[in-house]
C-alpha cells in the first residue's frame, strides 16, 4: 500500500501501525504549516527540531526557510517514517532520528549542538502513554535556548496543560482550514532562563 500510494500510503500505514502516536489520518494543511512557522525568526534560527515528522509535511517548508548553516533534526518513534524521510530528503541540513522526543537533549547533543532554537510538535499529547507528555514538555524546555519557542499544533488542548508547567508565555491560535481543525500553541522560553 505504501508503495502504491506514495507519501500518502506511507502516512496512512504509519497511522494504522501506531494510531496513538499519529495525530491525524491526514497530513496537516498548508494553512497550519504557514501559521505555525510564521512566528519563527528564521534569521536567528540555526537548530530547528521537529517531533513526529511523519512523512515530512513540515520538513520541506522548514528547509525552505532555514538558513544555509542551519540544521533540521526530526525525531520519530516509527522506523517507517524515519526510513522514508532519509530516502526522500537529500538536504545536508536534514537529519532524521529514530527515537523519543523525551530524549531530545541527548539527541541534539549527539548531533553536536548545545540547544535548539525552535521545537515543533504535532504529537497527539492527549493519547500519549501516561507520563510521556509531561516528560516531553520538560525536556523541550530544557533543550531550548532562552528566547526560543515550542510550537505545538493539536486537535485538543491537552498539550497546553503540559506546556504551562514550563512556559510562562504561551500564545494560542486556531486553524479551521485543516482536517480536523486544530489548535496552535507557541510556548516561549523566558530570555532570562
mmCIF file of C-alpha atoms in Angstrom:
data_model
loop_
_atom_site.group_PDB
_atom_site.id
_atom_site.type_symbol
_atom_site.label_atom_id
_atom_site.label_comp_id
_atom_site.label_asym_id
_atom_site.label_seq_id
_atom_site.Cartn_x
_atom_site.Cartn_y
_atom_site.Cartn_z
ATOM 1 C CA UNK A 1 0.000 0.000 0.000
ATOM 2 C CA UNK A 2 2.774 2.494 0.878
ATOM 3 C CA UNK A 3 4.458 1.935 -2.488
ATOM 4 C CA UNK A 4 1.213 2.158 -4.431
ATOM 5 C CA UNK A 5 0.092 5.455 -2.889
ATOM 6 C CA UNK A 6 3.496 7.058 -2.242
ATOM 7 C CA UNK A 7 3.701 9.600 0.573
ATOM 8 C CA UNK A 8 0.009 9.278 1.468
ATOM 9 C CA UNK A 9 0.316 5.497 1.619
ATOM 10 C CA UNK A 10 3.304 5.696 3.954
ATOM 11 C CA UNK A 11 1.479 8.199 6.179
ATOM 12 C CA UNK A 12 -1.661 6.034 6.330
ATOM 13 C CA UNK A 13 0.335 2.858 7.006
ATOM 14 C CA UNK A 14 2.107 4.630 9.890
ATOM 15 C CA UNK A 15 -1.270 5.674 11.272
ATOM 16 C CA UNK A 16 -2.552 2.092 11.091
ATOM 17 C CA UNK A 17 0.567 0.730 12.804
ATOM 18 C CA UNK A 18 0.727 3.311 15.614
ATOM 19 C CA UNK A 19 -2.600 5.206 15.799
ATOM 20 C CA UNK A 20 -1.903 6.565 19.311
ATOM 21 C CA UNK A 21 1.346 8.145 18.106
ATOM 22 C CA UNK A 22 -0.035 9.791 14.944
ATOM 23 C CA UNK A 23 -2.220 12.843 15.492
ATOM 24 C CA UNK A 24 -4.335 12.545 12.342
ATOM 25 C CA UNK A 25 -5.077 10.266 9.446
ATOM 26 C CA UNK A 26 -4.393 13.197 7.052
ATOM 27 C CA UNK A 27 -1.219 15.359 6.989
ATOM 28 C CA UNK A 28 -1.505 18.998 8.097
ATOM 29 C CA UNK A 29 -2.781 21.609 5.652
ATOM 30 C CA UNK A 30 -0.593 24.351 4.181
ATOM 31 C CA UNK A 31 -2.597 26.801 6.296
ATOM 32 C CA UNK A 32 -1.462 25.095 9.514
ATOM 33 C CA UNK A 33 2.105 24.929 8.219
ATOM 34 C CA UNK A 34 2.246 28.620 7.301
ATOM 35 C CA UNK A 35 0.592 29.774 10.512
ATOM 36 C CA UNK A 36 2.816 27.631 12.745
ATOM 37 C CA UNK A 37 6.049 28.723 11.051
ATOM 38 C CA UNK A 38 5.082 32.381 10.673
ATOM 39 C CA UNK A 39 6.328 33.360 14.161
ATOM 40 C CA UNK A 40 9.773 31.817 13.757
ATOM 41 C CA UNK A 41 12.604 34.352 13.498
ATOM 42 C CA UNK A 42 14.393 32.483 10.726
ATOM 43 C CA UNK A 43 17.460 34.730 10.717
ATOM 44 C CA UNK A 44 18.049 33.701 14.357
ATOM 45 C CA UNK A 45 17.244 30.015 13.859
ATOM 46 C CA UNK A 46 20.164 27.661 13.431
ATOM 47 C CA UNK A 47 18.773 24.483 15.019
ATOM 48 C CA UNK A 48 15.156 23.510 14.392
ATOM 49 C CA UNK A 49 13.796 20.263 15.849
ATOM 50 C CA UNK A 50 10.564 18.517 14.929
ATOM 51 C CA UNK A 51 8.820 15.748 16.859
ATOM 52 C CA UNK A 52 6.760 13.257 14.892
ATOM 53 C CA UNK A 53 7.509 14.459 11.365
ATOM 54 C CA UNK A 54 5.586 11.618 9.754
ATOM 55 C CA UNK A 55 6.282 11.792 6.019
ATOM 56 C CA UNK A 56 7.785 15.282 6.234
ATOM 57 C CA UNK A 57 4.818 17.592 5.721
ATOM 58 C CA UNK A 58 6.648 20.359 7.607
ATOM 59 C CA UNK A 59 10.197 19.376 6.571
ATOM 60 C CA UNK A 60 10.162 20.993 3.126
ATOM 61 C CA UNK A 61 8.676 24.290 4.344
ATOM 62 C CA UNK A 62 11.156 24.398 7.256
ATOM 63 C CA UNK A 63 14.126 23.701 4.974
ATOM 64 C CA UNK A 64 12.875 26.349 2.520
ATOM 65 C CA UNK A 65 13.027 28.949 5.317
ATOM 66 C CA UNK A 66 16.062 27.677 7.256
ATOM 67 C CA UNK A 67 19.446 29.396 7.000
ATOM 68 C CA UNK A 68 22.180 27.774 4.889
ATOM 69 C CA UNK A 69 24.148 26.949 8.037
ATOM 70 C CA UNK A 70 21.026 25.708 9.829
ATOM 71 C CA UNK A 71 20.107 22.225 10.873
ATOM 72 C CA UNK A 72 16.778 20.397 10.957
ATOM 73 C CA UNK A 73 16.677 17.401 13.288
ATOM 74 C CA UNK A 74 13.474 15.355 13.215
ATOM 75 C CA UNK A 75 12.649 12.676 15.771
ATOM 76 C CA UNK A 76 10.122 9.896 15.275
ATOM 77 C CA UNK A 77 9.414 6.599 17.037
ATOM 78 C CA UNK A 78 8.233 4.962 13.815
ATOM 79 C CA UNK A 79 11.051 3.422 11.728
ATOM 80 C CA UNK A 80 8.770 3.503 8.671
ATOM 81 C CA UNK A 81 8.728 7.318 8.730
ATOM 82 C CA UNK A 82 12.424 7.700 9.556
ATOM 83 C CA UNK A 83 13.383 5.411 6.669
ATOM 84 C CA UNK A 84 11.030 7.230 4.274
ATOM 85 C CA UNK A 85 12.451 10.640 5.224
ATOM 86 C CA UNK A 86 16.062 9.522 4.966
ATOM 87 C CA UNK A 87 15.373 8.174 1.468
ATOM 88 C CA UNK A 88 13.441 11.213 0.224
ATOM 89 C CA UNK A 89 15.143 14.266 1.751
ATOM 90 C CA UNK A 90 18.672 14.805 0.472
ATOM 91 C CA UNK A 91 19.337 18.210 2.051
ATOM 92 C CA UNK A 92 22.632 18.121 4.047
ATOM 93 C CA UNK A 93 20.991 20.238 6.785
ATOM 94 C CA UNK A 94 18.482 17.434 7.451
ATOM 95 C CA UNK A 95 18.767 14.547 9.924
ATOM 96 C CA UNK A 96 16.029 12.026 10.783
ATOM 97 C CA UNK A 97 16.463 10.154 14.071
ATOM 98 C CA UNK A 98 14.620 7.092 15.346
ATOM 99 C CA UNK A 99 13.865 7.851 18.966
ATOM 100 C CA UNK A 100 11.630 9.503 21.526
ATOM 101 C CA UNK A 101 11.017 13.228 21.825
ATOM 102 C CA UNK A 102 11.602 12.783 25.571
ATOM 103 C CA UNK A 103 15.276 12.156 24.671
ATOM 104 C CA UNK A 104 15.623 15.408 22.704
ATOM 105 C CA UNK A 105 18.504 16.724 24.838
ATOM 106 C CA UNK A 106 20.612 13.632 24.210
ATOM 107 C CA UNK A 107 19.720 13.586 20.513
ATOM 108 C CA UNK A 108 20.562 17.261 19.986
ATOM 109 C CA UNK A 109 23.872 16.849 21.869
ATOM 110 C CA UNK A 110 24.709 13.698 19.859
ATOM 111 C CA UNK A 111 24.491 15.850 16.725
ATOM 112 C CA UNK A 112 26.981 18.368 18.079
ATOM 113 C CA UNK A 113 24.500 21.031 19.176
ATOM 114 C CA UNK A 114 24.059 22.624 22.598
ATOM 115 C CA UNK A 115 20.438 23.662 22.213
ATOM 116 C CA UNK A 116 17.539 24.072 19.809
ATOM 117 C CA UNK A 117 16.178 27.432 18.745
ATOM 118 C CA UNK A 118 12.704 26.093 17.963
ATOM 119 C CA UNK A 119 10.953 22.781 18.518
ATOM 120 C CA UNK A 120 7.814 21.868 16.556
ATOM 121 C CA UNK A 121 5.424 19.121 17.615
ATOM 122 C CA UNK A 122 2.264 17.623 16.213
ATOM 123 C CA UNK A 123 2.409 14.690 18.619
ATOM 124 C CA UNK A 124 -1.036 13.741 19.973
ATOM 125 C CA UNK A 125 -0.424 14.673 23.626
ATOM 126 C CA UNK A 126 -3.923 13.537 24.629
ATOM 127 C CA UNK A 127 -3.228 9.931 23.597
ATOM 128 C CA UNK A 128 0.413 9.549 24.655
ATOM 129 C CA UNK A 129 1.120 6.998 27.411
ATOM 130 C CA UNK A 130 0.979 8.347 30.971
ATOM 131 C CA UNK A 131 3.964 10.482 31.892
ATOM 132 C CA UNK A 132 5.265 10.861 28.332
ATOM 133 C CA UNK A 133 3.623 14.241 27.612
ATOM 134 C CA UNK A 134 4.992 15.924 30.752
ATOM 135 C CA UNK A 135 8.447 14.398 30.125
ATOM 136 C CA UNK A 136 8.479 15.760 26.562
ATOM 137 C CA UNK A 137 7.384 19.237 27.675
ATOM 138 C CA UNK A 138 10.076 19.344 30.376
ATOM 139 C CA UNK A 139 12.848 18.087 28.075
ATOM 140 C CA UNK A 140 11.788 20.558 25.390
ATOM 141 C CA UNK A 141 12.004 23.475 27.794
ATOM 142 C CA UNK A 142 15.487 22.394 28.865
ATOM 143 C CA UNK A 143 16.806 21.961 25.304
ATOM 144 C CA UNK A 144 15.518 25.315 24.054
ATOM 145 C CA UNK A 145 17.743 28.371 24.148
ATOM 146 C CA UNK A 146 16.423 31.395 26.053
ATOM 147 C CA UNK A 147 14.072 33.218 23.688
ATOM 148 C CA UNK A 148 13.354 30.031 21.730
ATOM 149 C CA UNK A 149 9.905 28.518 21.363
ATOM 150 C CA UNK A 150 7.966 25.261 21.493
ATOM 151 C CA UNK A 151 5.498 25.243 18.568
ATOM 152 C CA UNK A 152 2.619 22.812 19.002
ATOM 153 C CA UNK A 153 -0.389 22.031 16.817
ATOM 154 C CA UNK A 154 -3.111 19.801 18.279
ATOM 155 C CA UNK A 155 -6.752 18.837 17.952
ATOM 156 C CA UNK A 156 -7.258 19.052 21.735
ATOM 157 C CA UNK A 157 -5.880 21.483 24.317
ATOM 158 C CA UNK A 158 -4.067 18.826 26.402
ATOM 159 C CA UNK A 159 -0.619 19.899 25.183
ATOM 160 C CA UNK A 160 -1.163 23.386 26.583
ATOM 161 C CA UNK A 161 -1.587 21.895 30.072
ATOM 162 C CA UNK A 162 1.825 20.217 29.808
ATOM 163 C CA UNK A 163 3.410 23.338 28.297
ATOM 164 C CA UNK A 164 2.050 25.624 31.044
ATOM 165 C CA UNK A 165 4.198 23.834 33.628
ATOM 166 C CA UNK A 166 7.327 25.190 31.925
ATOM 167 C CA UNK A 167 6.404 28.062 29.616
ATOM 168 C CA UNK A 168 5.055 31.213 31.288
ATOM 169 C CA UNK A 169 4.174 32.866 27.970
ATOM 170 C CA UNK A 170 2.008 30.760 25.632
ATOM 171 C CA UNK A 171 0.328 32.287 22.601
ATOM 172 C CA UNK A 172 -2.668 30.495 21.132
ATOM 173 C CA UNK A 173 -4.269 30.266 17.712
ATOM 174 C CA UNK A 174 -6.706 28.177 15.729
ATOM 175 C CA UNK A 175 -6.759 26.948 12.145
ATOM 176 C CA UNK A 176 -10.134 25.921 10.736
ATOM 177 C CA UNK A 177 -8.719 25.100 7.292
ATOM 178 C CA UNK A 178 -7.396 21.716 8.316
ATOM 179 C CA UNK A 179 -8.933 18.242 8.695
ATOM 180 C CA UNK A 180 -9.753 18.264 11.522
ATOM 181 C CA UNK A 181 -9.430 21.946 12.551
ATOM 182 C CA UNK A 182 -6.638 22.368 15.068
ATOM 183 C CA UNK A 183 -5.381 24.456 17.950
ATOM 184 C CA UNK A 184 -1.992 26.132 17.713
ATOM 185 C CA UNK A 185 0.329 26.992 20.601
ATOM 186 C CA UNK A 186 3.638 28.860 20.772
ATOM 187 C CA UNK A 187 5.367 28.482 24.153
ATOM 188 C CA UNK A 188 8.224 30.975 24.508
ATOM 189 C CA UNK A 189 11.153 30.260 26.804
ATOM 190 C CA UNK A 190 11.969 33.232 29.014
ATOM 191 C CA UNK A 191 15.002 35.193 27.786
ATOM 192 C CA UNK A 192 16.390 35.116 31.335
ATOM 193 C CA UNK A 193 16.135 31.331 31.659
#
